Tab-separated table of C-alpha atoms and ligand atoms in Angstrom:
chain	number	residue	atom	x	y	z
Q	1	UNK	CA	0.000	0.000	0.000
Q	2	UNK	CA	1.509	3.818	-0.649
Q	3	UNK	CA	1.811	5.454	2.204
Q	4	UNK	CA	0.050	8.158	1.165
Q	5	UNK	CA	-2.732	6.202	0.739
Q	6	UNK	CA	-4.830	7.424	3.713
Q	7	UNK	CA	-4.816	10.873	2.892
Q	8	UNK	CA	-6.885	10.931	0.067
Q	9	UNK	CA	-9.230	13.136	1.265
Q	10	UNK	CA	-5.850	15.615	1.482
Q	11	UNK	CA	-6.006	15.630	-2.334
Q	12	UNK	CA	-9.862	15.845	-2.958
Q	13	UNK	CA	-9.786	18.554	-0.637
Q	14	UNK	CA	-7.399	20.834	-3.176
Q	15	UNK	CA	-10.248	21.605	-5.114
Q	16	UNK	CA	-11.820	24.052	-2.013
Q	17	UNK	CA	-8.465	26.436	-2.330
Q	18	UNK	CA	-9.484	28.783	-5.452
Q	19	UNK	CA	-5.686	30.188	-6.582
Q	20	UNK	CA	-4.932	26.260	-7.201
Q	21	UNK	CA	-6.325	26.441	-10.322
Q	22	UNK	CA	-3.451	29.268	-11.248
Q	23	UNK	CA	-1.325	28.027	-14.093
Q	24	UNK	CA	1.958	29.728	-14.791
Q	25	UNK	CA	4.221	29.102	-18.378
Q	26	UNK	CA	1.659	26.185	-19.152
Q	27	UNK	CA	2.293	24.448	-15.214
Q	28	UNK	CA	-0.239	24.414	-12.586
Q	29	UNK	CA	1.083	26.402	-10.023
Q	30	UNK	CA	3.213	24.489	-7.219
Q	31	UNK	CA	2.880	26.696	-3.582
Q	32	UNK	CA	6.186	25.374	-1.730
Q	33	UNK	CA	6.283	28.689	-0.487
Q	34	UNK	CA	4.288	27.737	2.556
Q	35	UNK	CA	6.587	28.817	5.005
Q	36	UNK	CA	6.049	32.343	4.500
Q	37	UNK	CA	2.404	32.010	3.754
Q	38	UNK	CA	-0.381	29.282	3.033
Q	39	UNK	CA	-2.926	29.465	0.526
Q	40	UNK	CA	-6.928	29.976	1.902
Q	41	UNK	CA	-9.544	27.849	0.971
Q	42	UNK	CA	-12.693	29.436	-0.035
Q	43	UNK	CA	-14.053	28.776	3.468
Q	44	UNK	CA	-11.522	31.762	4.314
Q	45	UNK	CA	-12.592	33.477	2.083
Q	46	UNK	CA	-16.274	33.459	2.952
Q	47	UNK	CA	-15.598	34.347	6.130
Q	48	UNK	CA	-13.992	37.429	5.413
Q	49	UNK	CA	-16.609	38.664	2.676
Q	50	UNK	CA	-19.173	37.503	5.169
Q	51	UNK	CA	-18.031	40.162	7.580
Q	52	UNK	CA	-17.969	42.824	5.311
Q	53	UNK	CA	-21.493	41.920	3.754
Q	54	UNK	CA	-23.205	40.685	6.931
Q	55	UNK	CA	-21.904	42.983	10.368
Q	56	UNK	CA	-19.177	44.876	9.492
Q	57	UNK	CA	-19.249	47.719	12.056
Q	58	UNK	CA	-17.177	48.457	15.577
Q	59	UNK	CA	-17.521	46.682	18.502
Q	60	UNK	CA	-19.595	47.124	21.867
Q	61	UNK	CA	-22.493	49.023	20.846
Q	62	UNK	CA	-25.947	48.615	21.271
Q	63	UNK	CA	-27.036	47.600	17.864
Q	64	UNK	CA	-27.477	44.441	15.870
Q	65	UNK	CA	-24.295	44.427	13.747
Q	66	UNK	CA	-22.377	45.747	16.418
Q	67	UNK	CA	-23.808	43.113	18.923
Q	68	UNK	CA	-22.871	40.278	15.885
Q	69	UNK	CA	-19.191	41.703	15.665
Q	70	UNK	CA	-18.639	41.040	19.604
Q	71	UNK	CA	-19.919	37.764	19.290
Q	72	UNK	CA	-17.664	36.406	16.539
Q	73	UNK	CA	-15.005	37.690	18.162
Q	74	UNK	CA	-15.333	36.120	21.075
Q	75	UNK	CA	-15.958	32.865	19.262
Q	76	UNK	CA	-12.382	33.276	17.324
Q	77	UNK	CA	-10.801	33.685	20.757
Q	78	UNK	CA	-12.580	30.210	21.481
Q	79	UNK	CA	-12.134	28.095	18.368
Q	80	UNK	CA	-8.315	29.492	18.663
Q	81	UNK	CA	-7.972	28.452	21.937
Q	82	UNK	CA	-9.200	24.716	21.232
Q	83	UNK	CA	-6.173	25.424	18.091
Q	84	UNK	CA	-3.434	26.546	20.959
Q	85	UNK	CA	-4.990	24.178	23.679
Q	86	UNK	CA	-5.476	26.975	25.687
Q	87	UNK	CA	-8.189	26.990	28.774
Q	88	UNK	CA	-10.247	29.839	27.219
Q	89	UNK	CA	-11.252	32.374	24.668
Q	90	UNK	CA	-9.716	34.695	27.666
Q	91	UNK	CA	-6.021	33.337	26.848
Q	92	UNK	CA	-5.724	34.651	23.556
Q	93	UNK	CA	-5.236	38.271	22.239
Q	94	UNK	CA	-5.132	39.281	18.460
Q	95	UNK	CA	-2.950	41.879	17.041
Q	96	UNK	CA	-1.715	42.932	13.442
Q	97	UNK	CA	0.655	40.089	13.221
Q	98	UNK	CA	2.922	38.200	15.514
Q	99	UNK	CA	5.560	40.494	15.468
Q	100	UNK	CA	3.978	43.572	16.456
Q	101	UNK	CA	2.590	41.556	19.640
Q	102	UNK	CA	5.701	40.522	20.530
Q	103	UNK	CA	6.997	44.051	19.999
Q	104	UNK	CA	4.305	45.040	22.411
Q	105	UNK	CA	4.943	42.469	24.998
Q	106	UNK	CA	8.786	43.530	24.960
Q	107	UNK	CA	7.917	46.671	25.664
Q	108	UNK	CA	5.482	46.132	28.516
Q	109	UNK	CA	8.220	43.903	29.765
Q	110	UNK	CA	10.838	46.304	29.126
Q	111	UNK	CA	8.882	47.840	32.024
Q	112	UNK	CA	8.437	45.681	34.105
Q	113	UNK	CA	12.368	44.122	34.558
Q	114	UNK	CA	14.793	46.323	35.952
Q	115	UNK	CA	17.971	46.898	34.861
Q	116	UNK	CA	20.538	43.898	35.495
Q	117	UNK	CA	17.649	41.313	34.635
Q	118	UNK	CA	18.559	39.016	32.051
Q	119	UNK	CA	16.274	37.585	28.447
Q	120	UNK	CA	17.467	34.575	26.940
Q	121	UNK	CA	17.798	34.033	23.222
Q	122	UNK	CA	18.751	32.091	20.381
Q	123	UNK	CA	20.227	31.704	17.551
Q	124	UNK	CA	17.800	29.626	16.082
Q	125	UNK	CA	15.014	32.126	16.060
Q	126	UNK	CA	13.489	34.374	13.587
Q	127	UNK	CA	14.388	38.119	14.030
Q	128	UNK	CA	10.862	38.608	15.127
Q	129	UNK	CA	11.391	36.562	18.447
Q	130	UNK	CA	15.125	38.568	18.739
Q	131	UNK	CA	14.845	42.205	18.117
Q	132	UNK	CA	11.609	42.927	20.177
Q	133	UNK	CA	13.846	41.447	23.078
Q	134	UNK	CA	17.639	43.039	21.699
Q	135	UNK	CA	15.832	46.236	21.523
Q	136	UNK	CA	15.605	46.306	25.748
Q	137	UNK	CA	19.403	46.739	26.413
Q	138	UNK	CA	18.594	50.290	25.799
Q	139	UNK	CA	16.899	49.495	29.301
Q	140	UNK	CA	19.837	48.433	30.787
Q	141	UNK	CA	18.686	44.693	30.335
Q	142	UNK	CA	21.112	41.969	29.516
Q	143	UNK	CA	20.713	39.637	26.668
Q	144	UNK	CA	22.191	36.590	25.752
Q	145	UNK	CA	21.312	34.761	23.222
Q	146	UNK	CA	22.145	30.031	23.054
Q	147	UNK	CA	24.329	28.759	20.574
Q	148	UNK	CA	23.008	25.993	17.629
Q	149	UNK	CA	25.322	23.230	16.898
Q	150	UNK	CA	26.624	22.410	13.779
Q	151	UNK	CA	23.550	19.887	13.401
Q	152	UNK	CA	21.147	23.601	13.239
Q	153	UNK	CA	19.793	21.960	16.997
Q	154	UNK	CA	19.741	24.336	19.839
Q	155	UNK	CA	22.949	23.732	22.271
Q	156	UNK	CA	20.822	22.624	25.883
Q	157	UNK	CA	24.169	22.788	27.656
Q	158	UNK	CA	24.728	26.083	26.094
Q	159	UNK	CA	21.021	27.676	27.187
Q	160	UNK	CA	21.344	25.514	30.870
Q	161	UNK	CA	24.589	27.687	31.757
Q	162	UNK	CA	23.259	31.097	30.185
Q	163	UNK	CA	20.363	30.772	32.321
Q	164	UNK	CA	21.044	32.252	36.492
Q	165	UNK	CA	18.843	33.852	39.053
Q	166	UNK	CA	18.687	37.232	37.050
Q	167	UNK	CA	17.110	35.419	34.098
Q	168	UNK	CA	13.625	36.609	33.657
Q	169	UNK	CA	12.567	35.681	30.392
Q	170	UNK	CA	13.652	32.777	28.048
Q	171	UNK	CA	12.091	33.362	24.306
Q	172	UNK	CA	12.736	31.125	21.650
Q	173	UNK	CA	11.475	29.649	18.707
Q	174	UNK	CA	9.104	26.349	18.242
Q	175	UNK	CA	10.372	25.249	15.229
Q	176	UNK	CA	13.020	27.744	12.732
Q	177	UNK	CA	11.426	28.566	9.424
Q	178	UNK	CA	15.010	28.471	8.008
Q	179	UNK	CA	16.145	24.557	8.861
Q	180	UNK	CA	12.586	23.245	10.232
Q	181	UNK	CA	14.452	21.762	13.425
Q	182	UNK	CA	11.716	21.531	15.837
Q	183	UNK	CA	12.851	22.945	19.323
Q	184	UNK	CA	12.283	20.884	22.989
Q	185	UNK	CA	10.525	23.075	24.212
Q	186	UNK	CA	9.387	20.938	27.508
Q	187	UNK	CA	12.902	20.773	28.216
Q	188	UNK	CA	13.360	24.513	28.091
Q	189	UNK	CA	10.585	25.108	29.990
Q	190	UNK	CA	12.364	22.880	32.718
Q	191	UNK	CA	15.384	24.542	32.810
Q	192	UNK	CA	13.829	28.314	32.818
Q	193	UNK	CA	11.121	27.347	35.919
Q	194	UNK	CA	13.759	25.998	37.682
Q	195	UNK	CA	15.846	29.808	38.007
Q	196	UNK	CA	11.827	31.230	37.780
Q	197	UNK	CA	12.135	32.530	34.505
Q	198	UNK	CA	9.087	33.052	32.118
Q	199	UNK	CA	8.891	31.256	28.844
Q	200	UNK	CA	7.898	32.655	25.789
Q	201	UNK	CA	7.390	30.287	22.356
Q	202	UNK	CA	7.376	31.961	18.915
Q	203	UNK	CA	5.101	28.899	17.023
Q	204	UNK	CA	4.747	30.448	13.918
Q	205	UNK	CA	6.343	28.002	12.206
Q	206	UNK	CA	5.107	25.051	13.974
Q	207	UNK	CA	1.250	25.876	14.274
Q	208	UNK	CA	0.889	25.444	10.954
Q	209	UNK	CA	2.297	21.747	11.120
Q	210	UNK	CA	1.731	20.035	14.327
Q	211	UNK	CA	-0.873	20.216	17.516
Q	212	UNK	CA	-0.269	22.422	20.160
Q	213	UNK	CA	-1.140	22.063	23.493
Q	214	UNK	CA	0.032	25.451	25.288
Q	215	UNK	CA	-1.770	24.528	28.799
Q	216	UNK	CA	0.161	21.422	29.287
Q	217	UNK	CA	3.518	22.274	28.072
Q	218	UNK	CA	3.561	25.127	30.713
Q	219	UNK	CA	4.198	28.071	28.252
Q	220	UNK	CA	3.260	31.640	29.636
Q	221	UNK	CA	3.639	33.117	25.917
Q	222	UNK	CA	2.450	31.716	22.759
Q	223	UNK	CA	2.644	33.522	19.031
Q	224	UNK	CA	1.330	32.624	15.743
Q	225	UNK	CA	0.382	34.193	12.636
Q	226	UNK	CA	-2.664	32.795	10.886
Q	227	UNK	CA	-1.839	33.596	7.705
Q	228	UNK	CA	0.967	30.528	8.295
Q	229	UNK	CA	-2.053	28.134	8.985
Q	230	UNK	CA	-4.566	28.658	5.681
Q	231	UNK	CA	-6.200	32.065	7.181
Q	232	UNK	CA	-5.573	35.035	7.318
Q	233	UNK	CA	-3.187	37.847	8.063
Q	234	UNK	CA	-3.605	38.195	11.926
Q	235	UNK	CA	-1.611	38.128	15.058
Q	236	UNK	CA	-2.227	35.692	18.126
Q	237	UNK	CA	-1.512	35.589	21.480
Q	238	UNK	CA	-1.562	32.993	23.935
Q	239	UNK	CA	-0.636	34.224	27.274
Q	240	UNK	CA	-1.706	31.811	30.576
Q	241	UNK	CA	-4.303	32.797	33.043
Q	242	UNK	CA	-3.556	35.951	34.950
Q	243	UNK	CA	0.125	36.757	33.483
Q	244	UNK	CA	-1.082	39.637	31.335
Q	245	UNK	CA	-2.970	41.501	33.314
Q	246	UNK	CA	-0.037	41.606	35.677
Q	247	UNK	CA	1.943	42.993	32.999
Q	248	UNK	CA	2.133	47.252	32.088
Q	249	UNK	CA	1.138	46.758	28.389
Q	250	UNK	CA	1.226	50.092	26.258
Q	251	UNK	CA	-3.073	50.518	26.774
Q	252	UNK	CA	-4.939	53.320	25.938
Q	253	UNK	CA	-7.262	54.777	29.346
Q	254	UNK	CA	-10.476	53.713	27.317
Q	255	UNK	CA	-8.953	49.893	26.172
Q	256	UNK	CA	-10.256	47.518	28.604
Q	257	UNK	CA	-7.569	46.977	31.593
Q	258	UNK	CA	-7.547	42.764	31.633
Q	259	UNK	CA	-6.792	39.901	29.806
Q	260	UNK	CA	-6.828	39.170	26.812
Q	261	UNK	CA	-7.652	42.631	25.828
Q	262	UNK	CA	-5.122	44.908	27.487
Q	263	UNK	CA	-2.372	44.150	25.165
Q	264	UNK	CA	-5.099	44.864	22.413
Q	265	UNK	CA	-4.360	48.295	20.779
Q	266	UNK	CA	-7.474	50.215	18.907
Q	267	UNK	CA	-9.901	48.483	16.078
Q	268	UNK	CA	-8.948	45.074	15.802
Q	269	UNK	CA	-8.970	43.728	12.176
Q	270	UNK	CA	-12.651	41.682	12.152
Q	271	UNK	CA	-12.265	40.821	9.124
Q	272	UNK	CA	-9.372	38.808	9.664
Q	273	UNK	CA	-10.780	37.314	12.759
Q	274	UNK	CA	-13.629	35.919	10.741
Q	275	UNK	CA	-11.369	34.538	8.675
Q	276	UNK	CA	-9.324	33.115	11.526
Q	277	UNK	CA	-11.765	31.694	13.222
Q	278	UNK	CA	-12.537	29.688	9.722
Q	279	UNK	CA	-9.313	28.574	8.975
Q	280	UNK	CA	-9.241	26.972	12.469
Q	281	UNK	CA	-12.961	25.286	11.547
Q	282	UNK	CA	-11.216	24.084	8.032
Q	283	UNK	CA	-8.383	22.445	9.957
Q	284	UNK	CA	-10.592	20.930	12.120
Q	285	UNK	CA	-12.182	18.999	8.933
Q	286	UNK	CA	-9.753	17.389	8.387
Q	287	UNK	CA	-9.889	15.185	11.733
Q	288	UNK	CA	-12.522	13.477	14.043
Q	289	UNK	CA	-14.057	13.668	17.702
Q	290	UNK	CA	-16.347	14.877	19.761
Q	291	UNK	CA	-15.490	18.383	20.359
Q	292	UNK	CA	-13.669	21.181	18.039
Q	293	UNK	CA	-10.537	20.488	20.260
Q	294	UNK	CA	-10.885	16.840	19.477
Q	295	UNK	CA	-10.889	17.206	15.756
Q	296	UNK	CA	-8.379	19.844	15.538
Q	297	UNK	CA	-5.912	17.139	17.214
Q	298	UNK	CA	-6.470	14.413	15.175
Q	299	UNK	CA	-6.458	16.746	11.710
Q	300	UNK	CA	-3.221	18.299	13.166
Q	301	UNK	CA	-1.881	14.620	13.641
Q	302	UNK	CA	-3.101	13.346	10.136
Q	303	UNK	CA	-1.399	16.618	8.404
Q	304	UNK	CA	1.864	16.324	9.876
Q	305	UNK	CA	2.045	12.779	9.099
Q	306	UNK	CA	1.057	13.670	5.698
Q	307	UNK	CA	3.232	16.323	5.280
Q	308	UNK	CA	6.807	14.971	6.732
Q	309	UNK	CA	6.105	12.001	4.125
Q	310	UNK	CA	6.396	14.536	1.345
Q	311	UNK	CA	9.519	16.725	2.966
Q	312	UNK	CA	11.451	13.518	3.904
Q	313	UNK	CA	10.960	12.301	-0.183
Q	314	UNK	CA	12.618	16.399	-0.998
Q	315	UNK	CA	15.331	16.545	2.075
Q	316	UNK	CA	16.469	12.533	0.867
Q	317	UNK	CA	15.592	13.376	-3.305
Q	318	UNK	CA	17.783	16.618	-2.996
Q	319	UNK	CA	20.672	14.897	-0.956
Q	320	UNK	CA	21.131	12.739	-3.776
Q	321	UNK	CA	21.681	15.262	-6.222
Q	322	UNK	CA	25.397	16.080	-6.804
Q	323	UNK	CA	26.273	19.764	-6.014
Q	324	UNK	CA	23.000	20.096	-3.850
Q	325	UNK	CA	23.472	20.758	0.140
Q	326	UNK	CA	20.469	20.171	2.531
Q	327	UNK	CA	20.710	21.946	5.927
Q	328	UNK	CA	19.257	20.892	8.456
Q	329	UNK	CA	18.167	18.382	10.860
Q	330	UNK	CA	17.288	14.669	8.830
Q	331	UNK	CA	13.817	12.968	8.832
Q	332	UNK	CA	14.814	10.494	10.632
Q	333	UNK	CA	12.414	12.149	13.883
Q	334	UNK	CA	9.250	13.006	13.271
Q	335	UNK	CA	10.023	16.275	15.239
Q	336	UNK	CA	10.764	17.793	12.019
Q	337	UNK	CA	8.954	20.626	10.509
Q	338	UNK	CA	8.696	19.733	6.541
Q	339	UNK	CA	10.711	22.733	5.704
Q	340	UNK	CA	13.618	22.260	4.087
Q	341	UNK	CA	16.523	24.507	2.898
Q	342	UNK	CA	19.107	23.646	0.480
Q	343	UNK	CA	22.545	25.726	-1.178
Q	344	UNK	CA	23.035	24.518	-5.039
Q	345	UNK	CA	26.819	25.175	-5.399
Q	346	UNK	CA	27.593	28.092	-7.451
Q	347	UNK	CA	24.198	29.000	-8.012
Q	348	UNK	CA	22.714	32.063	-5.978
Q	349	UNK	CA	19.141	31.106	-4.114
Q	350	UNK	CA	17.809	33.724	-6.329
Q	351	UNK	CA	19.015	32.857	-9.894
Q	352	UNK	CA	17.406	29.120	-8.565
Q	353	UNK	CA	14.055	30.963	-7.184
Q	354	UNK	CA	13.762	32.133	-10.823
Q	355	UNK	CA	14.323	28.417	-12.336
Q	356	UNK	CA	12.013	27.103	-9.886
Q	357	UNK	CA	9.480	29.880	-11.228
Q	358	UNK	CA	9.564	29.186	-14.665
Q	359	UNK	CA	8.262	25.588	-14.157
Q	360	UNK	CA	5.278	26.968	-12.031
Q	361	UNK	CA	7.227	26.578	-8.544
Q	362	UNK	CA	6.762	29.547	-5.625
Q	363	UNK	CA	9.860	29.234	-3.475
Q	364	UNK	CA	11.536	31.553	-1.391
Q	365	UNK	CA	15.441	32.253	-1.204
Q	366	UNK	CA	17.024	34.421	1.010
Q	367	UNK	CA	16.932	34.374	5.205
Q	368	UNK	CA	13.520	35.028	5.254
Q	369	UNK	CA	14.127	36.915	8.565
Q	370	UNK	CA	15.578	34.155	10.148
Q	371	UNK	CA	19.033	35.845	9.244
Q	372	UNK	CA	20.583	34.977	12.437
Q	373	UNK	CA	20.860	31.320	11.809
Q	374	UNK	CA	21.654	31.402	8.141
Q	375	UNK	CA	24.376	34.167	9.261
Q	376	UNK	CA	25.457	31.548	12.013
Q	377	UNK	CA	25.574	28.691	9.395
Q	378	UNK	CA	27.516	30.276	7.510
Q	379	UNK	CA	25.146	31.215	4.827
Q	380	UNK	CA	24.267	34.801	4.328
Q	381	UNK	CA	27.395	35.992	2.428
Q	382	UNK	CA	26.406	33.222	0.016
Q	383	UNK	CA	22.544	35.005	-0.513
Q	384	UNK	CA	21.540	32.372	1.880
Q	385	UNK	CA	19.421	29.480	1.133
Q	386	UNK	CA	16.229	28.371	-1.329
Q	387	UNK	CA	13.588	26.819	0.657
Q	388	UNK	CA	10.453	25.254	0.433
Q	389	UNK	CA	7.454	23.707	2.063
Q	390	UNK	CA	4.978	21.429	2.288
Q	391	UNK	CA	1.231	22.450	3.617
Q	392	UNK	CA	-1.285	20.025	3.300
Q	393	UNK	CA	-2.193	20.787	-0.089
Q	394	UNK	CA	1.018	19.811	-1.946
Q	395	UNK	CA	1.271	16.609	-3.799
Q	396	UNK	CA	3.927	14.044	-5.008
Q	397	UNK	CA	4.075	15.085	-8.533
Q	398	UNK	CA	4.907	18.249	-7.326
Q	399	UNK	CA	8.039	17.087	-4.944
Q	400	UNK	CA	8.474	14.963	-8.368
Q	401	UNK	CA	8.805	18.235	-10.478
Q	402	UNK	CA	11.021	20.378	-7.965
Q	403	UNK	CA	13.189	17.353	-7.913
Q	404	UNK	CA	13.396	17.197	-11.784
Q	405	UNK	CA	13.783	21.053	-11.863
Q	406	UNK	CA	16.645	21.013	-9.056
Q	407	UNK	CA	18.486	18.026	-11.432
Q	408	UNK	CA	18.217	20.464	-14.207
Q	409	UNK	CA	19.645	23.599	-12.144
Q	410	UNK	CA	22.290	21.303	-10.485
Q	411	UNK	CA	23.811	20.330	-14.064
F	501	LIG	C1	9.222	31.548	12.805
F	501	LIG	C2	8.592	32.870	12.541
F	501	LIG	N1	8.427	33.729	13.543
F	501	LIG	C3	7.876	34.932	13.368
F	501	LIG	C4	7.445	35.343	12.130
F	501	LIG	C5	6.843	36.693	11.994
F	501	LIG	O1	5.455	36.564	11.867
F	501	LIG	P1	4.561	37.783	11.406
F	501	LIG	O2	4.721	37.906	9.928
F	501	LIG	O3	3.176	37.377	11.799
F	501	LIG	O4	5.024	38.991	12.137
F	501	LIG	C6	7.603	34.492	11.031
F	501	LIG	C7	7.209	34.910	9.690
F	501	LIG	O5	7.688	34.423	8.707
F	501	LIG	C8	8.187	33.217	11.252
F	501	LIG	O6	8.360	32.347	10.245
């Protein structure tokens, strides 16, 4: 039996995402571009032009539409707490995108540490989960950041003696959008409790490829970006029970004063929290149980099964072609985000970006933000790396086709 066999309904499914029809030079187009944005199925869509059509207005008034904006809302916060595994709809804030909340968090913490205190962070991470925290040695804040090993792991040994009684605040990544090594985070969350420090998980690159369950791995901060997970372009924010209220976030005097809406700044975008709140119920289609919770676990299970099948066939396809270099951590785990990243030598990323392009391939070269790792590896100098992605709409033929095409560009 192919193993793909099971996830036929993954490939039925295709047909609800409208720019999959796009062809490009005669090929239907191939999205491996995933890891800087999914495509939305017309679900998403819906959502979105349902706001606009049905209750577009502002929130807490005392009419109908307003009334209908607060209540969807307030169901997003829900159906993206069952996503995060978070207790309640009162765990999760929304903002532009995850980097802006972040930037606000480091700011309200910026506040609240005092001078001396010490951030952890890594090398692994995106800039988004770096600079928000760099930024607060202006504050007299000291901040060090744990190696990676050669491998593109994080160095445990390395964070364990970086972390001391002045360490408030570890933040690190989930899983890097540049090498797809997934991070241990229980383990880190270990060593920070032990010297009291808080822990803060950037998931945008995981959400979109495995279940999360924030309550039980003890995280007090959470980000994603739902654009990453087949929605659209909005911020979230898990924070646990009672942490950010205790925290001075940036607020207006009119802005409610508690969670999750004190780190909340002016109109949100309700359009894009419609459209949230559907990409979560499209996710959750693709699984069973009882409850939304339920369903998005098993889908989440069933897609990342599905989707390290197809990376592992490009990280093992591209290792066998002669000039090609994967980076990386192997397939070997299934704690492996199905990103991968590869260096053709003498070609830049972007002269193979532009190959990839002309046979109907999106994929991205470059750092992609995560600069500090590809600067680490030894990369940047070099124009960094090409990468692509799966998401659960990709399909052998085309890991067949960017194989083919990577042959051709290798020659
Ligand atoms: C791992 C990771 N963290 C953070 C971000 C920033 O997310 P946003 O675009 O929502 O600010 C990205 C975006 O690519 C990312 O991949």
């Amino acid at each position: 039996m192919n193993e793909l066999s099971s996830f036929a309904d993954f490939i039925e499914r295709r047909k609800d995402f409208p720019s999959l029809e796009r062809t490009h030079n005669g090929y239907p187009l191939a999205y491996l571009d995933g890891p800087g944005g999914t495509q939305v199925p017309r679900q998403v869509i819906d959502a979105v032009s349902w706001y606009y059509k049905t209750c577009n207005s502002n929130t807490h008034g005392f009419f109908i539409t307003t009334n209908e904006s607060d209540a969807m809302i307030e169901e997003t916060r829900h159906k993206l707490a069952a996503f995060l595994g978070a207790g309640s709809g009162k765990n999760i804030s929304f903002g532009h995108n995850m980097t802006t909340l972040n930037y606000m968090l480091s700011r309200a913490l910026g506040k609240h540490f005092q001078p001396g205190d010490e951030i952890l962070i890594t090398q692994l991470d995106h800039e988004a989960n770096r600079g928000p925290w760099i930024a607060l040695r202006e504050e007299g804040i000291i901040v060090q950041e744990v190696r990676i090993k050669d491998d593109a792991t994080l160095d445990y040994e390395d964070m364990e003696s970086k972390l001391n009684e002045n360490t408030r605040l570890v933040a690190m990544g989930f899983s890097a959008n540049t090498t797809g090594t997934v991070n241990n985070v229980r383990r880190a969350r270990q060593m920070a409790y032990q010297v009291g420090a808080w822990l803060l998980v950037d998931a945008v690159h995981y959400a979109p490829h495995f279940p999360i369950d924030a309550s039980s791995l003890g995280v007090d901060f959470l980000l994603c970006s739902a654009y990453k997970f087949y929605g659209t372009h909005l911020g979230i924010l898990y924070s646990r029970e009672g942490l950010l209220d205790s925290i001075p976030a940036y607020r207006l005097r009119t802005q409610e004063q508690y969670a999750p809406y004190c780190i909340e700044t002016g109109t949100l975008n309700h359009a894009a929290i419609s459209g949230a709140g559907a990409a979560v119920d499209y996710i959750a289609t693709f699984g069973k149980g009882e409850n939304l919770r339920e369903k998005i676990v098993q889908a989440m299970e069933r897609l990342a099964r599905y989707e390290h099948i197809l990376a592992k066939r490009i990280f093992e396809g591209l290792q066998e072609i002669p000039g090609v270099t994967v980076i990386g951590p192997s397939f070997a785990t299934n704690e492996r985000a199905p990103t991968v990243s590869f260096t053709i030598e003498g070609k830049d990323p972007v002269e193979v970006c532009k190959r990839l392009n002309e046979k109907g391939i999106c994929a991205w070269d470059g750092h992609f933000y995560g600069i500090r790792p590809i600067e680490v590896l030894g990369l940047l100098e070099r124009g960094g790396v090409t990468r692509v992605g799966i998401s659960l709409y990709n399909t052998e033929e085309e890991v067949v086709r960017l194989l083919d095409v990577v042959r051709e560009i290798a020659q």
